[in-house]
C-alpha positions in Angstrom: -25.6 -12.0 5.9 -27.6 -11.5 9.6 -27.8 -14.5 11.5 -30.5 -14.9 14.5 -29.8 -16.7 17.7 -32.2 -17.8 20.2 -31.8 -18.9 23.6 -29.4 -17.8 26.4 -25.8 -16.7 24.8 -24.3 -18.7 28.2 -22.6 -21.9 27.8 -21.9 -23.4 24.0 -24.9 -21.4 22.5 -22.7 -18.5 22.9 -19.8 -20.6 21.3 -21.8 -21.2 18.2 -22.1 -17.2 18.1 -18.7 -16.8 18.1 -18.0 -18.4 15.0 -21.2 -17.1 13.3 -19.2 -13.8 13.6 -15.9 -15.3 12.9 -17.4 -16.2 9.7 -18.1 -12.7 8.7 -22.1 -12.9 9.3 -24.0 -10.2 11.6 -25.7 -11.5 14.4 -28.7 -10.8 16.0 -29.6 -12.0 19.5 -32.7 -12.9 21.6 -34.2 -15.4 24.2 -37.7 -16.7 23.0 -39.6 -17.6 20.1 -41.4 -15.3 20.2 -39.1 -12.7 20.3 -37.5 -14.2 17.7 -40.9 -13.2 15.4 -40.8 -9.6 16.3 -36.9 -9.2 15.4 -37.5 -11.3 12.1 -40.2 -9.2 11.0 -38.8 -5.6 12.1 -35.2 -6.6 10.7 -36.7 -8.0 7.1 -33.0 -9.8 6.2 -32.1 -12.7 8.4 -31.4 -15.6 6.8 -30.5 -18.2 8.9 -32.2 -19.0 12.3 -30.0 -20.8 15.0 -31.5 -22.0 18.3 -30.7 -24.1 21.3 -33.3 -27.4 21.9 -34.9 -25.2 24.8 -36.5 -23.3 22.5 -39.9 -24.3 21.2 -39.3 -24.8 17.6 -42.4 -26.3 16.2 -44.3 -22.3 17.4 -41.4 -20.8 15.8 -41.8 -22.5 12.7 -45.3 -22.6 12.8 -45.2 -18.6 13.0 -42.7 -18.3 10.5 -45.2 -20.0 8.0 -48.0 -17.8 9.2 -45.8 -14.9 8.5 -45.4 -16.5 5.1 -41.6 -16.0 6.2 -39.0 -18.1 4.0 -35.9 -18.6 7.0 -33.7 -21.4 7.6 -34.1 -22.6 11.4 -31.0 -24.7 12.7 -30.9 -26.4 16.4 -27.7 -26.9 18.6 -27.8 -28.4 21.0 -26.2 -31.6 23.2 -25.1 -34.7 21.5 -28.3 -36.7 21.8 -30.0 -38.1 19.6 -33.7 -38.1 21.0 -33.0 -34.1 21.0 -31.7 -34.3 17.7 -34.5 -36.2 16.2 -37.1 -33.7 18.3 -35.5 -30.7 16.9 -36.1 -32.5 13.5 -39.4 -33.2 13.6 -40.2 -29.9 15.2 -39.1 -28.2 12.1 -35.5 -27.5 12.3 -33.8 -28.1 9.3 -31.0 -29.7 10.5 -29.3 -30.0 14.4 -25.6 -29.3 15.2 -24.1 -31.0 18.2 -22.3 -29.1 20.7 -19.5 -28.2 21.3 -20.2 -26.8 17.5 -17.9 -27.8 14.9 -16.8 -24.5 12.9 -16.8 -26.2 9.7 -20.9 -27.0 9.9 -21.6 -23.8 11.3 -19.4 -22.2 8.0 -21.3 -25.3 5.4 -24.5 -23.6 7.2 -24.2 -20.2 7.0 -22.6 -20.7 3.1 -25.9 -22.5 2.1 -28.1 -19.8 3.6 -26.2 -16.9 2.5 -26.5 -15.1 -0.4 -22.9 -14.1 0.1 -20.6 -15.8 -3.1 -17.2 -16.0 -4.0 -15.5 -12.9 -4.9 -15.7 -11.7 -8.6 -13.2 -13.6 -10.1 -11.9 -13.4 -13.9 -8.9 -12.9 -16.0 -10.1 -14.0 -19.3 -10.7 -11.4 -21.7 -14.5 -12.2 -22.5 -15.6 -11.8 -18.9 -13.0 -9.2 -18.6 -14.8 -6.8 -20.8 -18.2 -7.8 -19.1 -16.4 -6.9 -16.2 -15.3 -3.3 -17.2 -18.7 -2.6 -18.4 -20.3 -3.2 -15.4 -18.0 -1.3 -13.2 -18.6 1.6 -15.7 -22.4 1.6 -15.0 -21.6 0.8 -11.3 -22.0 4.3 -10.0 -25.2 4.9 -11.8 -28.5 4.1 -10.5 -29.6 2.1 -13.7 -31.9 -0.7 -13.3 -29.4 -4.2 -14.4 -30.8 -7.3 -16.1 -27.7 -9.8 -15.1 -28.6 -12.9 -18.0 -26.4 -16.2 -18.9 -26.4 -20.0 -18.4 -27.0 -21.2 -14.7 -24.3 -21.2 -12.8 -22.2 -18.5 -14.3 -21.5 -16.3 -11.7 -24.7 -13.8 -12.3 -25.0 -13.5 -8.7 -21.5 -12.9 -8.0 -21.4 -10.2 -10.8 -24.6 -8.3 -8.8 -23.2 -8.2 -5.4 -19.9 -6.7 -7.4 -21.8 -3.9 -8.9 -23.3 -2.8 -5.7 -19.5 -3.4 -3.8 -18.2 -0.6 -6.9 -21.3 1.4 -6.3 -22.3 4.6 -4.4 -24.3 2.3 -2.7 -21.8 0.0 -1.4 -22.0 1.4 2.1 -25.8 0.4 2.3 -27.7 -2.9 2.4 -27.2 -6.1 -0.8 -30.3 -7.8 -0.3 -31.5 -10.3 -2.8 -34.2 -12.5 -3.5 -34.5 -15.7 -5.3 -38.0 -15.3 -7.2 -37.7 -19.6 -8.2 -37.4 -20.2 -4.8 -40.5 -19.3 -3.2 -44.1 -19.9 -3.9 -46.3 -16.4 -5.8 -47.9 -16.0 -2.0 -44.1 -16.4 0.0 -42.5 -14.0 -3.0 -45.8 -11.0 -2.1 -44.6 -11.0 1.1 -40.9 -11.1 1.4 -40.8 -8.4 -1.5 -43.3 -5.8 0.0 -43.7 -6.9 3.7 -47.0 -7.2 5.4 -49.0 -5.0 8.1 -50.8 -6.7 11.3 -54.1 -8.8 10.5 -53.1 -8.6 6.5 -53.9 -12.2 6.2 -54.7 -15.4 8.7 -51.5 -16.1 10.6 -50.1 -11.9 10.0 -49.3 -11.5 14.4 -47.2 -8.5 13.6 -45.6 -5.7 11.0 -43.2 -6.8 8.7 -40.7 -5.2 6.7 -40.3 -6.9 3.1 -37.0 -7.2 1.0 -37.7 -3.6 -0.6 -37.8 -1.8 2.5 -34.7 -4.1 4.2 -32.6 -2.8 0.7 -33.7 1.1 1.1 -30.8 3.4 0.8 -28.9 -0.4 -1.0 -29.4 -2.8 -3.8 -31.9 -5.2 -4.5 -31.0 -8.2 -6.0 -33.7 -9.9 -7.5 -33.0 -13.6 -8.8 -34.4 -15.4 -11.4 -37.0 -12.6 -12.0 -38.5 -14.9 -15.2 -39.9 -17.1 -12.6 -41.8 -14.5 -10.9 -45.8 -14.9 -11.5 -46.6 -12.4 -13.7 -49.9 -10.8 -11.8 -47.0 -10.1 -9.3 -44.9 -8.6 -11.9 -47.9 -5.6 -12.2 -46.6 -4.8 -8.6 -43.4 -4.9 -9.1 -43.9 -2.5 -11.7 -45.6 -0.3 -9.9 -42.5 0.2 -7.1 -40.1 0.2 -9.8 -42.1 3.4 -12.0 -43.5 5.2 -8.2 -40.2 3.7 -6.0 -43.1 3.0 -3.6 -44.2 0.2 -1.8 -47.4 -1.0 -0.6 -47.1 -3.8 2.5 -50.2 -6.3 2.0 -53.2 -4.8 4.3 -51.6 -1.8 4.3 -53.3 1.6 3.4 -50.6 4.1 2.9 -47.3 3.9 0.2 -43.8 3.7 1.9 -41.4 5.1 -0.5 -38.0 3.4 -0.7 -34.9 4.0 -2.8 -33.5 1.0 -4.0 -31.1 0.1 -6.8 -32.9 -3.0 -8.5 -30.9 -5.8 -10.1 -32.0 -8.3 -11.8 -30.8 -11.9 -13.1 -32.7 -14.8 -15.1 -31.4 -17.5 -17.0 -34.2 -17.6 -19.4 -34.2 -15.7 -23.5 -36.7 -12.5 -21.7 -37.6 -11.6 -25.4 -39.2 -14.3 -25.7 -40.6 -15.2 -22.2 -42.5 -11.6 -23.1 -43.5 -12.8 -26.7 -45.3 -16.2 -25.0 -46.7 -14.0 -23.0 -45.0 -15.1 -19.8 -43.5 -11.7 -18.5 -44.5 -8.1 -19.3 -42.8 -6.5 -21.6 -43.2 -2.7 -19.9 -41.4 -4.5 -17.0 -38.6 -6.5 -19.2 -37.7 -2.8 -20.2 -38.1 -1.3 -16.8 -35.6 -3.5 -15.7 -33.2 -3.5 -18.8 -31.7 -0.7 -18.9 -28.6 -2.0 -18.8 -28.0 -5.2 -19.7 -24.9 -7.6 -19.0 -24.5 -11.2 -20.4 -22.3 -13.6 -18.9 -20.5 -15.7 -21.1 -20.6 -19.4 -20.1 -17.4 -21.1 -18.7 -16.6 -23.0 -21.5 -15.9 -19.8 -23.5 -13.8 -18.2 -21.0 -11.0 -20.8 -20.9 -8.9 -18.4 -19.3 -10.9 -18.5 -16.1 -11.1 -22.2 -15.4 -7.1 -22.8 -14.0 -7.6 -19.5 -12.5 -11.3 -20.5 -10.6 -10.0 -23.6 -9.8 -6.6 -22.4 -8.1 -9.3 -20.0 -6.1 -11.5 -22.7 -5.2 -8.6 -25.2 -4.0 -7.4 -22.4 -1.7 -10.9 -21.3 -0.3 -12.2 -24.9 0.8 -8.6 -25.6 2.2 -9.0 -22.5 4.5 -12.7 -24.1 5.3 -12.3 -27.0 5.7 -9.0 -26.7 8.2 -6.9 -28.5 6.0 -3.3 -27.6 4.4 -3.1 -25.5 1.3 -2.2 -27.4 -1.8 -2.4 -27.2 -5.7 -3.8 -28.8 -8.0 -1.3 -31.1 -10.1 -0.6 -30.3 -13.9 -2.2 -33.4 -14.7 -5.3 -32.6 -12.7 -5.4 -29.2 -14.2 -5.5 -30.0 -17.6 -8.7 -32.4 -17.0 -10.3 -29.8 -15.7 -9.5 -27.5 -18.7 -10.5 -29.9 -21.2 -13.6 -30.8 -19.1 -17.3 -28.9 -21.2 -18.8 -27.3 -17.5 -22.6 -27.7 -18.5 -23.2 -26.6 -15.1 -20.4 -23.5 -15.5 -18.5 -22.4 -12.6 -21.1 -23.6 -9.7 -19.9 -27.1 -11.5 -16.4 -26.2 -11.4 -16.5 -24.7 -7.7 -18.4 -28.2 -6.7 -16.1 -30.3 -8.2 -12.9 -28.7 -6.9 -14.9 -29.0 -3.1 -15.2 -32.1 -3.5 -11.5 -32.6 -5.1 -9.9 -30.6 -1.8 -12.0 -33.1 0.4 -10.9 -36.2 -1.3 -7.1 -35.6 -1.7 -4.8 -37.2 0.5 -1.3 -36.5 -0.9 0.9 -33.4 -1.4 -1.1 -32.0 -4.0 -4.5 -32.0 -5.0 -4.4 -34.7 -8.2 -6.9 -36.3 -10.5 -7.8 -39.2 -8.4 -9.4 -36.5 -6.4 -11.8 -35.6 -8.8 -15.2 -37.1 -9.9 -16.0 -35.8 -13.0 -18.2 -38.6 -15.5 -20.1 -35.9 -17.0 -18.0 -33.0 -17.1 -15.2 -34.9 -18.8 -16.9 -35.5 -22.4 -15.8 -33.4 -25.2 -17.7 -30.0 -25.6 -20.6 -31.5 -28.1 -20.0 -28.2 -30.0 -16.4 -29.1 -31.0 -16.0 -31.3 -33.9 -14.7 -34.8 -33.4 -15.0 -38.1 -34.6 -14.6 -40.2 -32.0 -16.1 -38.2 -29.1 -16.5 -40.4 -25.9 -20.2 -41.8 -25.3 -21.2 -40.6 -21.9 -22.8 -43.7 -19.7 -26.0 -41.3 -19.3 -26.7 -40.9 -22.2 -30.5 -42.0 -23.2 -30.8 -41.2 -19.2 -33.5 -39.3 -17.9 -31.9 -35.9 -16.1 -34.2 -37.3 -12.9 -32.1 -40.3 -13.2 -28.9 -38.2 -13.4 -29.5 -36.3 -10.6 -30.8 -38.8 -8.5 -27.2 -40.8 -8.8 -25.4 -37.5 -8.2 -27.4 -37.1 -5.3 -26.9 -40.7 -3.8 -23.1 -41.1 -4.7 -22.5 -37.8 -3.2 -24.2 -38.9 -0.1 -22.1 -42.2 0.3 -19.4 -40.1 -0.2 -20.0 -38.0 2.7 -21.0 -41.2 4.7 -24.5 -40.1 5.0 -23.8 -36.3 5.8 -26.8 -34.8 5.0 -25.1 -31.0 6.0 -21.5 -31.9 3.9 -23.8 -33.6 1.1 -25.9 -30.5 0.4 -22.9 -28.3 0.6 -20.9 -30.6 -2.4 -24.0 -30.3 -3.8 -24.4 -26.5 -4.2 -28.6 -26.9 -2.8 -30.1 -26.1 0.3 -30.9 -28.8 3.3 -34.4 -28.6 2.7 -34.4 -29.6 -0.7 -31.8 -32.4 0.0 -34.3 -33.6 2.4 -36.9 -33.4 0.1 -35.6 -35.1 -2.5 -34.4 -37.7 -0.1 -37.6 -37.9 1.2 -39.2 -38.2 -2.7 -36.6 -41.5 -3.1 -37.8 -42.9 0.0 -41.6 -43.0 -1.2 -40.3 -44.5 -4.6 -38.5 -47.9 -2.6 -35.3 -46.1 -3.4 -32.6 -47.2 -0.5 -31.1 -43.9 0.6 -28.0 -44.0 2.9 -28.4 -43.4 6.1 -27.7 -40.2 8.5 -24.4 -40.0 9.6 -23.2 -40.3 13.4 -26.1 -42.4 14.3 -28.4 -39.3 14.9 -32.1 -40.1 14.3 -32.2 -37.7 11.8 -35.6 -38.4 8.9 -34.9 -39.5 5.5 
């Protein structure tokens, strides 16, 4: 992933960079705001925005939601909390006190990236999925990536373009449910100067970013369908058109895509276009959930335990037998993103030699698969629960558990910051007691 920094690299700013590249990311540098704008918009693939208090973060938010630009901003600064709470209400996501502490900065750029965890599988059903899609790797076939949320259908893109002849150029994705139909326009085709109020300068969209690479683009069943025309158009002409622009820009792309929903039948409601479900399907790959891969669980979770270890700076240990067969015998509604959660949480949590099954949290994930016949299945508590309800006590415990870490929180969590904070906000309005931020910073609910 590219990383922007803004603000003089002297001093603990500079620190902060340091581990940004320590961490794998690329990094991008400049002093202003403003500059910050121009780079953002002639780069087209930055993802996370770090800056030092000095810089004025409410105009660099401001622009980036004139740009109708979708970028995480982060402050570091001092330990203060009047800064911190400026930064905050400025528009800055979240602010890291300095000296930085590489285990934020890594919980940061993690969220933000669309790096994942390696590809990952021994069992036999995603084996096979496996060998297909490293067959059709070095083709330029269009991909439709479908399965259950949270089964790794990211992961399996960003290890078709690795095995590809493409590998040496860009991955960049984009996650269609994430963005509104007017953010989506934008970050896919890029916009000229004076395309709409608020449009200061050029910008290079998500197609042009990816040209010589792979686009990933996530969730595609969300997209508005009047978009979808468009799409269809750079897909058939592999030509864009910015918005306010006035002549095509070709680009070569590899476009993958990934949904969670039946397509079929999202085209036969009339909720995606069927000339564009078989633009993009010409090869089709679907992931098997983790329940019927039983093969991969020890295997993801042995993976998992080592990985947030090396995080996290704490000693490698393994996860006992006894833990290990909870976790085999646990259903996984929520797949492998479950699974990698739960084991996060589990290497946080452990105290002894090994990682065992006190460590874990799992009152869902531990009922019986409903699909396997039993008599005396356990009654979960939530059921009869609305999933609000559900989530809104996952969302709380978690944050008691992380004492009110709203960074360390969203991480456990697998979401972003923002929507932590929205949600937290959301409870707030509703008389729901939230905890409060940890280390005293006047950070809002």
């Amino acid at each position: 992933m590219r990383v922007l920094i803004v603000g003089t690299l002297s001093g603990e700013l500079g620190k902060a960079a340091s581990i940004v590249l320590e961490r794998g990311a690329r990094v991008d540098h400049v002093e202003t705001d403003a500059q910050a704008i121009v780079r953002v918009c002639e780069q087209g693939d930055h993802k996370l925005i770090i800056c030092s208090p000095e810089t004025n973060i409410a105009s660099l938010v401001a622009s980036l939601r004139r740009e109708r630009i979708a970028i995480s901003v982060l402050a570091c600064g001092p330990e203060d909390p009047v800064l911190a709470a400026k930064a905050i209400e400025s528009g800055a996501e979240d602010y890291i006190p300095l000296p930085p502490d590489p285990d934020i900065i890594a919980a940061f750029i993690q969220n933000a990236s669309d790096d994942t965890s390696p590809l990952c599988a021994v069992d036999p059903a995603m084996r096979n999925i496996v060998a297909k899609a490293e067959r059709i790797a070095s083709s330029d076939a269009s991909v439709l990536i479908t399965g259950e949320s949270g089964t790794g259908k990211e992961v399996m893109a960003r290890h078709i373009h690795e095995t590809s002849q493409r590998a040496n150029g860009p991955f960049v994705a984009l996650n269609c449910a994430a963005l509104p139909e007017t953010l989506v326009e934008s970050e896919l085709f890029g916009h000229e100067r004076g395309a709409f109020s608020g449009a200061t300068a050029r910008r290079i969209g998500r197609f042009e970013a990816a040209n010589g690479g792979t686009l990933l683009l996530d969730e595609i069943s969300e997209m508005d369908i009047r978009l979808q025309a468009k799409l269809l158009r750079a897909i058939q002409e592999r030509e864009i058109d910015r918005l306010g622009g006035n002549t095509p820009v070709p680009v070569n792309v590899r476009l993958i895509a990934t949904s969670n929903r039946d397509l079929p039948m999202e085209v036969a409601a009339g909720r995606f276009r069927e000339d564009l479900y078989f633009r993009l399907n010409v090869v089709s790959l679907l992931l098997p959930p983790l329940r019927n891969r039983p093969q991969d669980i020890p295997f993801l979770a042995t993976h998992f335990a080592r990985h947030y270890s090396l995080i996290n700076g704490l000693p490698q240990r393994s996860i006992s037998n006894e833990a290990m067969q909870n976790l085999e015998h646990c259903r996984w509604r929520g797949n492998v993103r479950e699974l990698e959660n739960a084991v996060h949480r589990a290497v946080v949590m452990a105290t002894g030699s090994e990682i065992g099954i006190e460590a874990f949290d799992l009152p869902l994930a531990t009922i019986p698969d409903s699909s396997a016949p039993t008599e005396t299945a356990e009654r979960s508590p939530w059921v009869g629960h609305k999933m609000e309800e559900v989530e809104r006590a996952l969302i709380l415990d978690t944050l008691s558990h992380t004492e009110g870490n709203r960074t360390h929180a969203a991480s456990l969590l697998g979401i972003s910051i923002r929507t932590l904070r929205n949600k937290l906000r959301d409870y707030t309005d509703r008389g729901v007691t939230v905890p409060p931020p940890a280390h005293g910073l006047a950070t809002p609910q």
